[in-house]
Coordinates of C-alpha atoms and ligand atoms in Angstrom, one line a residue:
X1 CA 5.7 22.1 -1.1
X2 CA 6.9 19.4 -3.0
X3 CA 6.6 16.0 -2.3
X4 CA 9.5 13.7 -1.0
X5 CA 11.0 11.5 -4.2
X6 CA 8.7 8.0 -5.0
X7 CA 8.6 5.5 -7.3
X8 CA 5.5 5.6 -10.0
X9 CA 4.4 2.4 -11.6
X10 CA 0.7 1.8 -13.5
X11 CA -1.1 -1.3 -13.2
X12 CA -2.7 -2.8 -16.1
X13 CA -4.8 -4.9 -13.9
X14 CA -6.2 -5.2 -10.2
X15 CA -3.6 -8.8 -10.0
X16 CA -0.8 -6.3 -11.1
X17 CA -1.6 -3.7 -8.9
X18 CA -1.8 -6.0 -6.2
X19 CA 1.1 -7.7 -7.0
X20 CA 3.2 -4.1 -7.3
X21 CA 1.9 -3.2 -4.1
X22 CA 3.2 -6.2 -2.4
X23 CA 6.3 -5.4 -3.6
X24 CA 6.5 -2.5 -1.4
X25 CA 5.6 -2.0 2.0
X26 CA 5.8 1.8 1.6
X27 CA 3.7 1.9 -1.4
X28 CA 0.1 3.4 -2.2
X29 CA -2.4 3.2 -4.3
X30 CA -3.6 6.6 -6.2
X31 CA -7.0 6.9 -7.9
X32 CA -8.2 10.6 -8.5
X33 CA -4.7 11.9 -6.4
X34 CA -7.3 14.9 -4.9
X35 CA -6.5 13.7 -1.7
X36 CA -3.5 11.7 -1.8
X37 CA -1.1 14.7 -4.1
X38 CA -2.1 17.3 -1.6
X39 CA -1.6 15.1 1.5
X40 CA 2.1 14.2 0.0
X41 CA 2.8 17.8 -1.4
X42 CA 1.7 18.9 2.6
X43 CA 4.5 15.9 3.9
X44 CA 1.9 13.7 5.4
X45 CA 2.1 11.1 3.0
X46 CA 5.2 9.7 2.0
X47 CA 4.4 6.5 0.0
X48 CA 7.9 4.9 -1.4
X49 CA 5.6 4.0 -5.0
X50 CA 2.6 5.3 -5.9
X51 CA 0.6 2.5 -7.7
X52 CA -1.7 3.7 -10.2
X53 CA -5.0 2.0 -10.9
X54 CA -6.3 4.6 -13.1
X55 CA -6.2 2.9 -16.4
X56 CA -7.8 -0.2 -15.2
X57 CA -11.2 -0.1 -17.1
X58 CA -12.9 -2.9 -15.1
X59 CA -13.2 -0.6 -12.1
X60 CA -15.1 2.4 -13.6
X61 CA -18.8 2.5 -14.2
X62 CA -22.4 1.5 -12.8
X63 CA -23.8 -1.9 -13.7
X64 CA -27.7 -2.9 -13.0
X65 CA -29.0 -5.8 -12.1
X66 CA -32.4 -7.0 -11.0
X67 CA -31.1 -6.8 -6.8
X68 CA -27.9 -4.5 -7.1
X69 CA -26.6 -1.6 -8.6
X70 CA -22.7 -1.6 -8.9
X71 CA -20.8 1.2 -8.8
X72 CA -16.8 0.6 -9.5
X73 CA -14.5 2.1 -7.4
X74 CA -13.1 4.3 -10.0
X75 CA -16.5 5.8 -11.3
X76 CA -16.1 9.7 -11.0
X77 CA -18.5 12.0 -9.1
X78 CA -19.6 13.5 -12.1
X79 CA -20.5 10.2 -13.8
X80 CA -21.9 9.5 -10.7
X81 CA -23.9 12.9 -10.1
X82 CA -24.9 13.2 -14.0
X83 CA -26.8 9.5 -13.8
X84 CA -30.6 10.1 -14.1
X85 CA -31.2 6.5 -13.3
X86 CA -29.2 7.1 -10.2
X87 CA -31.0 10.2 -9.3
X88 CA -34.4 8.1 -9.4
X89 CA -33.2 4.8 -7.6
X90 CA -30.3 6.1 -5.1
X91 CA -30.6 10.2 -5.6
X92 CA -28.6 9.7 -1.7
X93 CA -25.4 9.1 -3.9
X94 CA -26.2 11.3 -6.9
X95 CA -26.6 14.5 -4.6
X96 CA -23.4 13.5 -2.5
X97 CA -21.5 13.3 -5.8
X98 CA -23.0 16.6 -6.9
X99 CA -22.1 18.7 -3.7
X100 CA -18.6 17.1 -3.8
X101 CA -15.8 20.0 -4.1
X102 CA -16.6 22.1 -7.5
X103 CA -16.0 20.9 -11.0
X104 CA -12.4 19.9 -11.5
X105 CA -12.8 18.0 -8.3
X106 CA -16.0 15.9 -9.4
X107 CA -14.6 15.1 -12.7
X108 CA -11.1 13.7 -11.2
X109 CA -12.0 12.6 -7.7
X110 CA -13.3 8.9 -7.1
X111 CA -16.0 7.6 -5.6
X112 CA -13.5 4.4 -4.4
X113 CA -10.7 6.9 -3.5
X114 CA -13.4 8.9 -1.3
X115 CA -14.6 6.1 0.4
X116 CA -11.1 4.6 1.1
X117 CA -9.5 7.7 2.4
X118 CA -12.0 7.9 5.5
X119 CA -12.4 11.9 5.6
X120 CA -14.5 12.6 8.3
X121 CA -15.4 15.4 6.3
X122 CA -16.2 14.1 3.2
X123 CA -19.3 13.8 1.1
X124 CA -19.4 10.2 0.5
X125 CA -19.2 8.4 3.9
X126 CA -22.6 9.2 5.1
X127 CA -24.0 8.9 1.5
X128 CA -22.9 5.1 1.6
X129 CA -23.9 4.2 5.0
X130 CA -27.7 5.6 4.2
X131 CA -27.5 4.1 0.9
X132 CA -26.6 0.3 2.7
X133 CA -23.4 -0.4 0.7
X134 CA -21.4 -3.5 0.5
X135 CA -17.8 -2.7 0.1
X136 CA -15.8 -4.8 -2.6
X137 CA -12.4 -5.0 -1.9
X138 CA -9.8 -7.4 -3.1
X139 CA -6.6 -8.7 -1.8
X140 CA -4.1 -11.2 -1.8
X141 CA -6.5 -13.9 -0.3
X142 CA -9.0 -12.9 -3.0
X143 CA -12.5 -10.7 -2.6
X144 CA -13.6 -9.8 0.6
X145 CA -17.3 -8.1 1.0
X146 CA -17.5 -5.8 3.8
X147 CA -21.0 -4.7 5.8
X148 CA -20.6 -0.8 5.2
X149 CA -21.6 -0.8 8.9
X150 CA -18.3 -2.5 9.7
X151 CA -16.3 -0.3 7.3
X152 CA -15.5 3.2 8.7
X153 CA -13.1 3.0 12.0
X154 CA -12.1 6.3 12.6
X155 CA -10.2 9.4 11.2
X156 CA -9.1 8.4 7.8
X157 CA -9.4 4.5 9.2
X158 CA -11.0 1.8 7.6
X159 CA -11.4 -2.0 7.3
X160 CA -9.5 -2.0 4.4
X161 CA -6.3 -3.5 4.5
X162 CA -2.9 -1.7 3.8
X163 CA -2.3 -4.6 0.7
X164 CA -5.9 -4.5 -0.4
X165 CA -7.6 -2.2 -3.2
X166 CA -11.3 -1.2 -2.9
X167 CA -12.6 -2.4 -6.2
X168 CA -16.6 -1.2 -5.8
X169 CA -19.7 -0.7 -3.8
X170 CA -22.7 -2.7 -4.0
X171 CA -25.8 -1.3 -3.1
X172 CA -29.1 -2.8 -3.3
X173 CA -32.3 -2.3 -4.9
X174 CA -35.5 -1.9 -3.0
X175 CA -38.1 -4.8 -4.7
X176 CA -41.6 -3.7 -3.8
X177 CA -40.9 0.2 -1.4
X178 CA -40.6 3.3 -3.4
X179 CA -36.8 4.7 -2.1
X180 CA -36.5 8.5 -2.2
X181 CA -33.2 10.1 -0.3
X182 CA -31.2 13.2 0.0
X183 CA -27.8 14.4 0.9
X184 CA -27.3 17.9 2.5
X185 CA -24.0 20.0 4.1
X186 CA -23.9 22.8 6.0
X187 CA -19.9 23.3 3.9
X188 CA -17.0 24.6 5.5
X189 CA -16.6 28.4 4.4
X190 CA -13.1 28.0 3.5
X191 CA -12.7 24.2 2.1
X192 CA -16.2 23.3 0.9
X193 CA -15.7 20.2 2.7
X194 CA -18.8 19.0 5.3
X195 CA -18.8 20.6 8.6
X196 CA -21.9 18.3 8.7
X197 CA -23.2 16.6 6.4
X198 CA -26.5 14.1 6.8
X199 CA -27.8 11.7 4.0
X200 CA -31.2 10.2 4.5
X201 CA -31.8 7.1 2.2
X202 CA -36.2 6.0 3.1
X203 CA -38.1 3.1 1.4
X204 CA -41.7 4.4 1.5
X205 CA -44.8 2.1 0.9
X206 CA -48.5 3.2 0.6
X207 CA -47.2 6.5 2.5
X208 CA -46.1 4.9 5.4
X209 CA -42.3 4.5 6.1
X210 CA -40.9 1.1 5.6
X211 CA -37.4 1.4 6.1
X212 CA -35.0 4.3 7.4
X213 CA -31.2 5.0 7.4
X214 CA -29.6 8.2 8.4
X215 CA -26.1 8.9 8.7
X216 CA -23.8 12.0 8.9
X217 CA -20.1 13.2 8.0
X218 CA -18.4 15.8 9.8
X219 CA -20.1 15.4 13.1
X220 CA -17.5 12.2 14.5
X221 CA -14.4 11.2 13.4
X222 CA -15.9 8.9 11.0
X223 CA -19.3 8.4 9.4
X224 CA -21.6 7.8 11.7
X225 CA -25.4 6.2 11.7
X226 CA -28.1 8.4 13.1
X227 CA -30.0 5.5 14.8
X228 CA -32.5 7.7 17.1
X229 CA -33.4 9.2 13.9
X230 CA -33.8 6.0 12.1
X231 CA -36.3 4.8 14.9
X232 CA -38.8 7.4 15.0
X233 CA -39.2 7.3 11.5
X234 CA -39.7 3.7 10.6
X235 CA -43.8 2.4 10.7
X236 CA -44.6 6.2 10.9
X237 CA -47.0 7.4 8.4
X238 CA -45.7 10.7 5.9
X239 CA -48.8 12.7 6.7
X240 CA -48.1 12.6 10.4
X241 CA -44.3 12.3 11.3
X242 CA -42.9 15.3 12.8
X243 CA -38.9 15.4 11.3
X244 CA -38.6 18.8 13.4
X245 CA -39.6 15.8 16.5
X246 CA -37.3 12.9 14.7
X247 CA -34.3 15.2 14.0
X248 CA -34.2 16.9 17.9
X249 CA -32.7 13.6 18.6
X250 CA -30.2 13.0 15.8
X251 CA -27.1 13.4 18.3
X252 CA -29.0 11.4 21.3
X253 CA -26.7 8.4 20.5
X254 CA -23.3 10.6 19.7
X255 CA -20.4 10.7 22.6
X256 CA -20.1 14.7 23.3
X257 CA -16.4 14.7 23.9
X258 CA -16.0 12.4 21.1
X259 CA -17.7 15.3 18.4
X260 CA -15.3 16.9 16.3
X261 CA -14.6 20.5 17.8
X262 CA -11.9 22.3 16.2
X263 CA -11.3 26.3 14.9
X264 CA -14.2 25.9 12.3
X265 CA -17.3 25.2 14.5
X266 CA -17.2 23.6 18.1
X267 CA -18.9 20.4 19.3
X268 CA -22.2 22.4 20.3
X269 CA -22.4 24.2 17.2
X270 CA -22.3 21.0 15.1
X271 CA -24.6 18.9 17.0
X272 CA -27.2 21.6 16.1
X273 CA -26.0 22.1 12.6
X274 CA -26.8 18.3 12.7
X275 CA -30.9 18.6 13.8
X276 CA -31.2 21.1 11.7
X277 CA -29.5 19.1 8.3
X278 CA -31.2 16.1 9.5
X279 CA -34.8 18.0 9.3
X280 CA -33.8 19.4 6.2
X281 CA -32.7 16.4 4.8
X282 CA -36.0 14.3 5.5
X283 CA -38.2 17.4 4.0
X284 CA -36.0 17.1 0.7
X285 CA -36.4 13.1 0.7
X286 CA -40.0 13.7 0.7
X287 CA -40.3 16.3 -1.5
X288 CA -38.6 14.6 -4.0
X289 CA -40.7 11.7 -3.6
X290 CA -43.8 13.7 -3.9
X291 CA -42.1 15.2 -7.3
X292 CA -41.7 11.4 -8.8
X293 CA -45.5 10.9 -8.1
X294 CA -47.7 11.2 -11.4
X295 CA -49.9 14.1 -11.0
X296 CA -53.6 13.7 -11.6
Ligands
FAD301 C1 -9.8 21.7 -3.9 C2 -10.7 19.9 -3.2 C3 -11.6 20.3 -2.6 C4 -12.5 19.0 -2.3 N1 -13.8 19.1 -1.9 C5 -14.6 18.1 -1.3 C6 -15.5 18.0 -0.9 O1 -16.2 19.0 -0.7 N2 -16.2 16.7 -0.6 C7 -15.6 15.3 -0.4 O2 -16.1 14.4 0.0 N3 -14.2 15.6 -1.1 C8 -13.1 16.9 -1.5 N4 -12.2 16.4 -1.9 C9 -11.6 15.3 -1.7 C10 -12.0 14.7 -3.0 O3 -13.2 14.2 -2.9 C11 -10.9 13.2 -2.9 O4 -11.4 12.9 -4.5 C12 -11.1 12.2 -2.6 O5 -11.1 12.4 -1.0 C13 -10.0 11.1 -2.8 O6 -10.5 10.5 -3.9 P1 -9.7 10.1 -4.5 O7 -10.1 9.5 -6.2 O8 -8.9 11.6 -5.4 O9 -8.5 9.2 -4.0 P2 -6.9 9.7 -4.0 O10 -6.8 11.2 -3.6 O11 -6.2 8.4 -5.2 O12 -6.8 8.4 -2.5 C14 -6.9 8.7 -1.7 C15 -6.6 8.0 -0.5 O13 -7.4 6.7 -0.4 C16 -6.6 5.3 -1.2 N5 -7.6 4.9 -2.3 C17 -7.6 5.5 -3.5 N6 -8.1 4.9 -4.2 C18 -8.4 3.4 -3.9 C19 -8.7 2.0 -3.8 N7 -9.5 2.1 -5.4 N8 -8.4 1.1 -3.1 C20 -7.7 1.5 -2.1 N9 -7.6 2.5 -1.9 C21 -7.4 3.7 -2.6 C22 -5.5 6.2 -1.7 O14 -3.9 5.4 -1.5 C23 -5.1 7.3 -1.0 O15 -4.2 6.8 0.6 C24 -11.7 17.8 -2.2 C25 -10.8 17.8 -2.8 C26 -9.8 19.3 -3.2 C27 -8.6 18.9 -3.9

């Protein structure tokens, strides 16, 4: 199908993009276009103006300081998945980016577009929840910093206002403990999107789990934390904890009637996948930790 007619504007700066957005209530930002263009072609989105932010250099790239890793909104999955430092320090993000679509999608699609879009079957929401991100947005009234726990509201619904631009995400760096993590998913056989995806980020000190953030895609109408799993992990010794037992409560806090239930997988099947993939993600995270330890 063909999209309906629209105007096209290329923004030079974030302020310019905000100005263009304010000029048309039907305007939409375009980044990689890998969700928006298919939606326009199928008639699900009909923007009056496309505001292309793709050439705004300040929105691209990964920056490190003592406490934080900042990832610009336009940073592609390929850039994230090719970054060795991210695999070392924030493996949950690197692995989720690596799991998105195919190489063409990873070369064009952006972290900002993925998070802003709020698709429950996308890979990034769980990863940014597990990595404890702060979502940085710019609007007519200046900058807002949103805790990722407050960001995803529902299917394609986020805390981002129509007149705001997601400019980047910030991730805390661990001071003392070692961070490990993993992202695994059961891809839809037809689209490759997550039927269920589980992201894990653990801080481990001297063989003990100091903190745990575990989140899932594909199970509810937006990415969700799995707090019963986190509660079962914190304070446990890696030698003693049973990931099978911990993962068995993965769906405990989730309202069954709100679970995704469609032609691809019933809610019951997704709940079972959630437990299996939670256990797998935890095992992968710990294997990654073992692999990074020096051998005697
Ligand atoms: C064949 C195919 C397979 C795919 N497989 C997967 C997969 O396995 N896993 C997965 O997670 N995704 C998958 N995707 C989706 C892909 O990851 C998209 O790139 C992503 O969902 C949107 O990012 P984008 O940069 O392309 O955003 P766009 O398509 O440009 O925009 C998406 C939406 O977000 C808004 N937006 C974009 N950037 C910003 C911003 N900076 N600030 C405010 N609003 C913004 C737009 O207005 C639009 O509403 C697939 C896509 C295709 C075409």
